[in-house]
Amino acid sequence: MISRKGIIGIGKNGLIEIPNVLQCCNGILNRENTVTDNNLAHHGIAISSFTALYEEHMTYVFRYINYRVGNRNEAEDLTSVVFEKALAAFHRYDRDKAAPQTWLLTIARNTVTDYFRKSSKRNSLPLESAVGIESADPSPQEETERREEYEQLRVCLATLAHREQEIISLKFGAELNNRQIASVLGLSENNVGTMLFRAVCKLRNCFKDWSNEKR
């Protein structure tokens, strides 16, 4: 499936892929009036370098966004937007100032923030692993119960502070370690560990209270 933004598609292997990198890159760059096919070298943009960057870092960018927005189709489109922005700014990117992971996730965080601001949607993400919701081959009855659990989990997630939601998304969505999260958010590794622990505890307690009330 090709995303509505026209860059990113989901392949049969489940990975997002660029169908025609050079064509997409030139289209974005021309549209943004930053650089054309004839002066790529002058601006220091190597299509092969950007393609390598995309292939290495796309998966965790998509997972982070998917955890934040809780909708795969919208996550695909937002991931496309992130890499459009990254490509348009690639000639200004300095690896000495920020690691690729930090740079891309900063763009992703800002993109998600803009998305919620414009759509007025509540920040929510599927984080069943944090509260112990099972997910393997449910029966019809179990599927109904699971949908209820997901809805309640979103309610619990809405009680978390914005920074806590970001940390959980980076941990469980992008699958970053605490040191990497600290680099992205500009926090100390100890602070990340403390905030992550507290956020997960809040989710578990909220979900546990709801489960007890149902009995």
PDB file of C-alpha atoms in Angstrom:
ATOM      1  CA  MET A   1       0.000   0.000   0.000  1.00  0.00           C
ATOM      2  CA  ILE A   2       1.429   3.379  -1.004  1.00  0.00           C
ATOM      3  CA  SER A   3       0.833   6.091   1.529  1.00  0.00           C
ATOM      4  CA  ARG A   4      -1.224   9.146   0.649  1.00  0.00           C
ATOM      5  CA  LYS A   5       1.941  11.226   0.816  1.00  0.00           C
ATOM      6  CA  GLY A   6       3.373   9.222  -2.068  1.00  0.00           C
ATOM      7  CA  ILE A   7       6.757   8.270  -0.627  1.00  0.00           C
ATOM      8  CA  ILE A   8       6.378   5.410   1.751  1.00  0.00           C
ATOM      9  CA  GLY A   9       4.696   2.085   1.052  1.00  0.00           C
ATOM     10  CA  ILE A  10       4.253  -1.062   3.113  1.00  0.00           C
ATOM     11  CA  GLY A  11       5.855  -4.085   1.487  1.00  0.00           C
ATOM     12  CA  LYS A  12       4.824  -7.711   1.828  1.00  0.00           C
ATOM     13  CA  ASN A  13       7.507  -8.204   4.456  1.00  0.00           C
ATOM     14  CA  GLY A  14       5.835  -5.605   6.662  1.00  0.00           C
ATOM     15  CA  LEU A  15       8.588  -3.042   6.222  1.00  0.00           C
ATOM     16  CA  ILE A  16       8.006   0.412   4.862  1.00  0.00           C
ATOM     17  CA  GLU A  17       9.935   0.942   1.670  1.00  0.00           C
ATOM     18  CA  ILE A  18      10.639   3.669  -0.890  1.00  0.00           C
ATOM     19  CA  PRO A  19       9.476   2.525  -4.352  1.00  0.00           C
ATOM     20  CA  ASN A  20      11.650   4.975  -6.282  1.00  0.00           C
ATOM     21  CA  VAL A  21      14.028   6.901  -4.091  1.00  0.00           C
ATOM     22  CA  LEU A  22      15.583   9.163  -6.709  1.00  0.00           C
ATOM     23  CA  GLN A  23      12.234  10.177  -8.187  1.00  0.00           C
ATOM     24  CA  CYS A  24      10.779  10.856  -4.744  1.00  0.00           C
ATOM     25  CA  CYS A  25      13.805  12.823  -3.629  1.00  0.00           C
ATOM     26  CA  ASN A  26      13.835  15.022  -6.710  1.00  0.00           C
ATOM     27  CA  GLY A  27      10.095  15.605  -6.411  1.00  0.00           C
ATOM     28  CA  ILE A  28      10.356  16.791  -2.827  1.00  0.00           C
ATOM     29  CA  LEU A  29      13.400  18.927  -3.408  1.00  0.00           C
ATOM     30  CA  ASN A  30      11.907  20.622  -6.443  1.00  0.00           C
ATOM     31  CA  ARG A  31       8.628  21.212  -4.619  1.00  0.00           C
ATOM     32  CA  GLU A  32      10.461  22.791  -1.682  1.00  0.00           C
ATOM     33  CA  ASN A  33      12.581  24.916  -4.057  1.00  0.00           C
ATOM     34  CA  THR A  34      15.733  23.918  -2.228  1.00  0.00           C
ATOM     35  CA  VAL A  35      17.713  21.986  -4.828  1.00  0.00           C
ATOM     36  CA  THR A  36      17.201  20.402  -8.247  1.00  0.00           C
ATOM     37  CA  ASP A  37      18.496  17.316  -9.974  1.00  0.00           C
ATOM     38  CA  ASN A  38      21.197  19.363 -11.698  1.00  0.00           C
ATOM     39  CA  ASN A  39      22.794  20.749  -8.557  1.00  0.00           C
ATOM     40  CA  LEU A  40      22.470  17.911  -6.034  1.00  0.00           C
ATOM     41  CA  ALA A  41      26.234  17.620  -5.785  1.00  0.00           C
ATOM     42  CA  HIS A  42      26.622  21.346  -5.213  1.00  0.00           C
ATOM     43  CA  HIS A  43      24.355  21.169  -2.181  1.00  0.00           C
ATOM     44  CA  GLY A  44      26.144  18.110  -0.842  1.00  0.00           C
ATOM     45  CA  ILE A  45      23.078  15.870  -0.963  1.00  0.00           C
ATOM     46  CA  ALA A  46      23.853  12.259  -1.813  1.00  0.00           C
ATOM     47  CA  ILE A  47      20.737  10.294  -2.637  1.00  0.00           C
ATOM     48  CA  SER A  48      22.494   7.083  -1.721  1.00  0.00           C
ATOM     49  CA  SER A  49      23.373   8.499   1.700  1.00  0.00           C
ATOM     50  CA  PHE A  50      19.791   9.497   2.382  1.00  0.00           C
ATOM     51  CA  THR A  51      18.528   6.123   1.200  1.00  0.00           C
ATOM     52  CA  ALA A  52      20.925   4.396   3.596  1.00  0.00           C
ATOM     53  CA  LEU A  53      19.769   6.692   6.401  1.00  0.00           C
ATOM     54  CA  TYR A  54      16.149   5.894   5.614  1.00  0.00           C
ATOM     55  CA  GLU A  55      16.662   2.134   5.467  1.00  0.00           C
ATOM     56  CA  GLU A  56      18.563   2.088   8.757  1.00  0.00           C
ATOM     57  CA  HIS A  57      16.268   4.311  10.801  1.00  0.00           C
ATOM     58  CA  MET A  58      12.791   4.071   9.239  1.00  0.00           C
ATOM     59  CA  THR A  59      11.528   1.186  11.362  1.00  0.00           C
ATOM     60  CA  TYR A  60      11.895   2.804  14.768  1.00  0.00           C
ATOM     61  CA  VAL A  61      10.618   6.150  13.484  1.00  0.00           C
ATOM     62  CA  PHE A  62       7.450   4.434  12.270  1.00  0.00           C
ATOM     63  CA  ARG A  63       7.072   2.452  15.502  1.00  0.00           C
ATOM     64  CA  TYR A  64       7.469   5.584  17.605  1.00  0.00           C
ATOM     65  CA  ILE A  65       4.816   7.425  15.603  1.00  0.00           C
ATOM     66  CA  ASN A  66       2.483   4.430  15.596  1.00  0.00           C
ATOM     67  CA  TYR A  67       2.685   4.253  19.390  1.00  0.00           C
ATOM     68  CA  ARG A  68       1.922   7.949  19.663  1.00  0.00           C
ATOM     69  CA  VAL A  69      -1.056   8.119  17.308  1.00  0.00           C
ATOM     70  CA  GLY A  70      -2.444   4.585  17.712  1.00  0.00           C
ATOM     71  CA  ASN A  71      -3.493   4.349  14.050  1.00  0.00           C
ATOM     72  CA  ARG A  72      -1.367   2.536  11.472  1.00  0.00           C
ATOM     73  CA  ASN A  73      -2.626   4.416   8.412  1.00  0.00           C
ATOM     74  CA  GLU A  74      -2.033   7.791  10.012  1.00  0.00           C
ATOM     75  CA  ALA A  75       1.343   6.581  11.293  1.00  0.00           C
ATOM     76  CA  GLU A  76       2.337   5.647   7.733  1.00  0.00           C
ATOM     77  CA  ASP A  77       1.432   9.106   6.464  1.00  0.00           C
ATOM     78  CA  LEU A  78       3.210  10.858   9.327  1.00  0.00           C
ATOM     79  CA  THR A  79       6.304   8.722   8.794  1.00  0.00           C
ATOM     80  CA  SER A  80       6.248   9.847   5.184  1.00  0.00           C
ATOM     81  CA  VAL A  81       6.037  13.461   6.325  1.00  0.00           C
ATOM     82  CA  VAL A  82       9.004  12.973   8.661  1.00  0.00           C
ATOM     83  CA  PHE A  83      11.233  11.698   5.885  1.00  0.00           C
ATOM     84  CA  GLU A  84      10.043  14.402   3.503  1.00  0.00           C
ATOM     85  CA  LYS A  85      11.141  16.966   6.083  1.00  0.00           C
ATOM     86  CA  ALA A  86      14.391  15.110   6.704  1.00  0.00           C
ATOM     87  CA  LEU A  87      15.180  15.017   3.000  1.00  0.00           C
ATOM     88  CA  ALA A  88      14.424  18.698   2.516  1.00  0.00           C
ATOM     89  CA  ALA A  89      16.811  19.524   5.389  1.00  0.00           C
ATOM     90  CA  PHE A  90      19.400  16.847   4.639  1.00  0.00           C
ATOM     91  CA  HIS A  91      21.891  19.256   3.062  1.00  0.00           C
ATOM     92  CA  ARG A  92      21.970  21.175   6.376  1.00  0.00           C
ATOM     93  CA  TYR A  93      22.248  18.137   8.632  1.00  0.00           C
ATOM     94  CA  ASP A  94      25.501  17.939  10.630  1.00  0.00           C
ATOM     95  CA  ARG A  95      26.320  14.534  12.102  1.00  0.00           C
ATOM     96  CA  ASP A  96      28.790  16.170  14.478  1.00  0.00           C
ATOM     97  CA  LYS A  97      25.957  18.058  16.169  1.00  0.00           C
ATOM     98  CA  ALA A  98      23.382  15.255  16.390  1.00  0.00           C
ATOM     99  CA  ALA A  99      23.309  11.532  15.724  1.00  0.00           C
ATOM    100  CA  PRO A 100      20.950  10.469  12.908  1.00  0.00           C
ATOM    101  CA  GLN A 101      18.671   8.779  15.424  1.00  0.00           C
ATOM    102  CA  THR A 102      18.376  11.922  17.533  1.00  0.00           C
ATOM    103  CA  TRP A 103      17.867  14.144  14.488  1.00  0.00           C
ATOM    104  CA  LEU A 104      15.131  11.984  12.946  1.00  0.00           C
ATOM    105  CA  LEU A 105      13.260  11.413  16.200  1.00  0.00           C
ATOM    106  CA  THR A 106      13.311  15.136  16.910  1.00  0.00           C
ATOM    107  CA  ILE A 107      11.629  15.676  13.544  1.00  0.00           C
ATOM    108  CA  ALA A 108       9.190  12.863  14.368  1.00  0.00           C
ATOM    109  CA  ARG A 109       8.330  14.336  17.777  1.00  0.00           C
ATOM    110  CA  ASN A 110       7.657  17.752  16.266  1.00  0.00           C
ATOM    111  CA  THR A 111       5.589  16.205  13.477  1.00  0.00           C
ATOM    112  CA  VAL A 112       3.425  14.289  15.946  1.00  0.00           C
ATOM    113  CA  THR A 113       3.008  17.402  18.089  1.00  0.00           C
ATOM    114  CA  ASP A 114       1.814  19.347  15.029  1.00  0.00           C
ATOM    115  CA  TYR A 115      -0.523  16.488  14.130  1.00  0.00           C
ATOM    116  CA  PHE A 116      -2.213  16.520  17.527  1.00  0.00           C
ATOM    117  CA  ARG A 117      -2.369  20.307  17.588  1.00  0.00           C
ATOM    118  CA  LYS A 118      -4.061  20.507  14.189  1.00  0.00           C
ATOM    119  CA  SER A 119      -6.390  17.565  14.670  1.00  0.00           C
ATOM    120  CA  SER A 120      -7.121  18.156  18.371  1.00  0.00           C
ATOM    121  CA  LYS A 121      -6.795  14.409  18.908  1.00  0.00           C
ATOM    122  CA  ARG A 122      -5.872  12.986  22.247  1.00  0.00           C
ATOM    123  CA  ASN A 123      -2.417  11.506  22.634  1.00  0.00           C
ATOM    124  CA  SER A 124      -2.924   7.776  22.929  1.00  0.00           C
ATOM    125  CA  LEU A 125      -0.898   4.703  22.092  1.00  0.00           C
ATOM    126  CA  PRO A 126      -1.312   0.953  22.303  1.00  0.00           C
ATOM    127  CA  LEU A 127       0.998  -0.174  25.106  1.00  0.00           C
ATOM    128  CA  GLU A 128      -0.397  -3.566  25.993  1.00  0.00           C
ATOM    129  CA  SER A 129       3.034  -4.895  26.872  1.00  0.00           C
ATOM    130  CA  ALA A 130       3.321  -2.470  29.784  1.00  0.00           C
ATOM    131  CA  VAL A 131       0.187  -3.669  31.526  1.00  0.00           C
ATOM    132  CA  GLY A 132       0.110  -7.321  30.548  1.00  0.00           C
ATOM    133  CA  ILE A 133      -2.624  -7.433  27.906  1.00  0.00           C
ATOM    134  CA  GLU A 134      -2.290 -10.686  25.962  1.00  0.00           C
ATOM    135  CA  SER A 135      -2.339 -10.529  22.171  1.00  0.00           C
ATOM    136  CA  ALA A 136      -1.961 -14.050  20.708  1.00  0.00           C
ATOM    137  CA  ASP A 137      -4.814 -15.643  18.703  1.00  0.00           C
ATOM    138  CA  PRO A 138      -7.816 -14.539  20.799  1.00  0.00           C
ATOM    139  CA  SER A 139     -11.251 -16.148  20.597  1.00  0.00           C
ATOM    140  CA  PRO A 140     -14.204 -13.919  19.575  1.00  0.00           C
ATOM    141  CA  GLN A 141     -15.075 -13.354  23.235  1.00  0.00           C
ATOM    142  CA  GLU A 142     -11.459 -12.628  24.096  1.00  0.00           C
ATOM    143  CA  GLU A 143     -11.261 -10.232  21.158  1.00  0.00           C
ATOM    144  CA  THR A 144     -14.220  -8.279  22.540  1.00  0.00           C
ATOM    145  CA  GLU A 145     -12.611  -8.158  25.973  1.00  0.00           C
ATOM    146  CA  ARG A 146      -9.345  -7.067  24.435  1.00  0.00           C
ATOM    147  CA  ARG A 147     -10.962  -4.157  22.624  1.00  0.00           C
ATOM    148  CA  GLU A 148     -12.342  -3.012  25.967  1.00  0.00           C
ATOM    149  CA  GLU A 149      -8.876  -3.340  27.475  1.00  0.00           C
ATOM    150  CA  TYR A 150      -7.335  -1.295  24.672  1.00  0.00           C
ATOM    151  CA  GLU A 151      -9.894   1.448  25.132  1.00  0.00           C
ATOM    152  CA  GLN A 152      -9.215   1.559  28.860  1.00  0.00           C
ATOM    153  CA  LEU A 153      -5.489   1.573  28.235  1.00  0.00           C
ATOM    154  CA  ARG A 154      -5.945   4.670  26.088  1.00  0.00           C
ATOM    155  CA  VAL A 155      -7.878   6.261  28.936  1.00  0.00           C
ATOM    156  CA  CYS A 156      -5.008   5.465  31.294  1.00  0.00           C
ATOM    157  CA  LEU A 157      -2.448   6.789  28.828  1.00  0.00           C
ATOM    158  CA  ALA A 158      -4.324  10.064  28.595  1.00  0.00           C
ATOM    159  CA  THR A 159      -3.638  10.597  32.313  1.00  0.00           C
ATOM    160  CA  LEU A 160       0.117  10.598  31.743  1.00  0.00           C
ATOM    161  CA  ALA A 161       2.071  13.783  31.249  1.00  0.00           C
ATOM    162  CA  HIS A 162       3.201  14.576  27.708  1.00  0.00           C
ATOM    163  CA  ARG A 163       6.842  13.819  28.532  1.00  0.00           C
ATOM    164  CA  GLU A 164       5.872  10.465  30.061  1.00  0.00           C
ATOM    165  CA  GLN A 165       3.990   9.531  26.894  1.00  0.00           C
ATOM    166  CA  GLU A 166       7.024  10.437  24.822  1.00  0.00           C
ATOM    167  CA  ILE A 167       9.346   8.332  26.949  1.00  0.00           C
ATOM    168  CA  ILE A 168       7.038   5.321  26.756  1.00  0.00           C
ATOM    169  CA  SER A 169       6.680   5.722  22.991  1.00  0.00           C
ATOM    170  CA  LEU A 170      10.431   5.883  22.526  1.00  0.00           C
ATOM    171  CA  LYS A 171      10.952   2.880  24.813  1.00  0.00           C
ATOM    172  CA  PHE A 172       8.233   0.535  23.581  1.00  0.00           C
ATOM    173  CA  GLY A 173       7.624   1.949  20.119  1.00  0.00           C
ATOM    174  CA  ALA A 174      11.054   2.956  18.837  1.00  0.00           C
ATOM    175  CA  GLU A 175      12.650   0.341  21.118  1.00  0.00           C
ATOM    176  CA  LEU A 176      15.398   2.695  22.265  1.00  0.00           C
ATOM    177  CA  ASN A 177      17.426   2.101  25.388  1.00  0.00           C
ATOM    178  CA  ASN A 178      17.469   4.673  28.183  1.00  0.00           C
ATOM    179  CA  ARG A 179      20.704   6.259  27.006  1.00  0.00           C
ATOM    180  CA  GLN A 180      19.291   6.786  23.511  1.00  0.00           C
ATOM    181  CA  ILE A 181      16.063   8.213  24.917  1.00  0.00           C
ATOM    182  CA  ALA A 182      18.091  10.598  27.059  1.00  0.00           C
ATOM    183  CA  SER A 183      19.918  11.811  23.957  1.00  0.00           C
ATOM    184  CA  VAL A 184      16.687  12.417  22.042  1.00  0.00           C
ATOM    185  CA  LEU A 185      14.953  14.256  24.889  1.00  0.00           C
ATOM    186  CA  GLY A 186      17.957  16.067  26.324  1.00  0.00           C
ATOM    187  CA  LEU A 187      17.628  14.399  29.731  1.00  0.00           C
ATOM    188  CA  SER A 188      20.016  12.435  31.888  1.00  0.00           C
ATOM    189  CA  GLU A 189      19.894   8.663  31.646  1.00  0.00           C
ATOM    190  CA  ASN A 190      18.962   8.455  35.337  1.00  0.00           C
ATOM    191  CA  ASN A 191      16.031  10.818  34.835  1.00  0.00           C
ATOM    192  CA  VAL A 192      14.787   8.757  31.912  1.00  0.00           C
ATOM    193  CA  GLY A 193      14.940   5.571  33.974  1.00  0.00           C
ATOM    194  CA  THR A 194      13.062   7.163  36.855  1.00  0.00           C
ATOM    195  CA  MET A 195      10.389   8.717  34.655  1.00  0.00           C
ATOM    196  CA  LEU A 196       9.923   5.502  32.695  1.00  0.00           C
ATOM    197  CA  PHE A 197       9.502   3.443  35.853  1.00  0.00           C
ATOM    198  CA  ARG A 198       6.949   5.864  37.282  1.00  0.00           C
ATOM    199  CA  ALA A 199       5.017   6.087  34.021  1.00  0.00           C
ATOM    200  CA  VAL A 200       4.728   2.316  33.660  1.00  0.00           C
ATOM    201  CA  CYS A 201       3.658   2.024  37.306  1.00  0.00           C
ATOM    202  CA  LYS A 202       0.939   4.607  36.723  1.00  0.00           C
ATOM    203  CA  LEU A 203      -0.340   2.663  33.736  1.00  0.00           C
ATOM    204  CA  ARG A 204      -0.344  -0.626  35.595  1.00  0.00           C
ATOM    205  CA  ASN A 205      -2.120   0.837  38.612  1.00  0.00           C
ATOM    206  CA  CYS A 206      -4.712   2.587  36.465  1.00  0.00           C
ATOM    207  CA  PHE A 207      -5.380  -0.569  34.482  1.00  0.00           C
ATOM    208  CA  LYS A 208      -5.461  -2.704  37.626  1.00  0.00           C
ATOM    209  CA  ASP A 209      -8.015  -0.407  39.265  1.00  0.00           C
ATOM    210  CA  TRP A 210     -10.222  -0.632  36.199  1.00  0.00           C
ATOM    211  CA  SER A 211      -9.919  -4.432  36.091  1.00  0.00           C
ATOM    212  CA  ASN A 212     -10.873  -4.702  39.763  1.00  0.00           C
ATOM    213  CA  GLU A 213     -13.923  -2.498  39.250  1.00  0.00           C
ATOM    214  CA  LYS A 214     -15.154  -4.797  36.482  1.00  0.00           C
ATOM    215  CA  ARG A 215     -15.212  -7.830  38.769  1.00  0.00           C
TER     216      ARG A 215
END
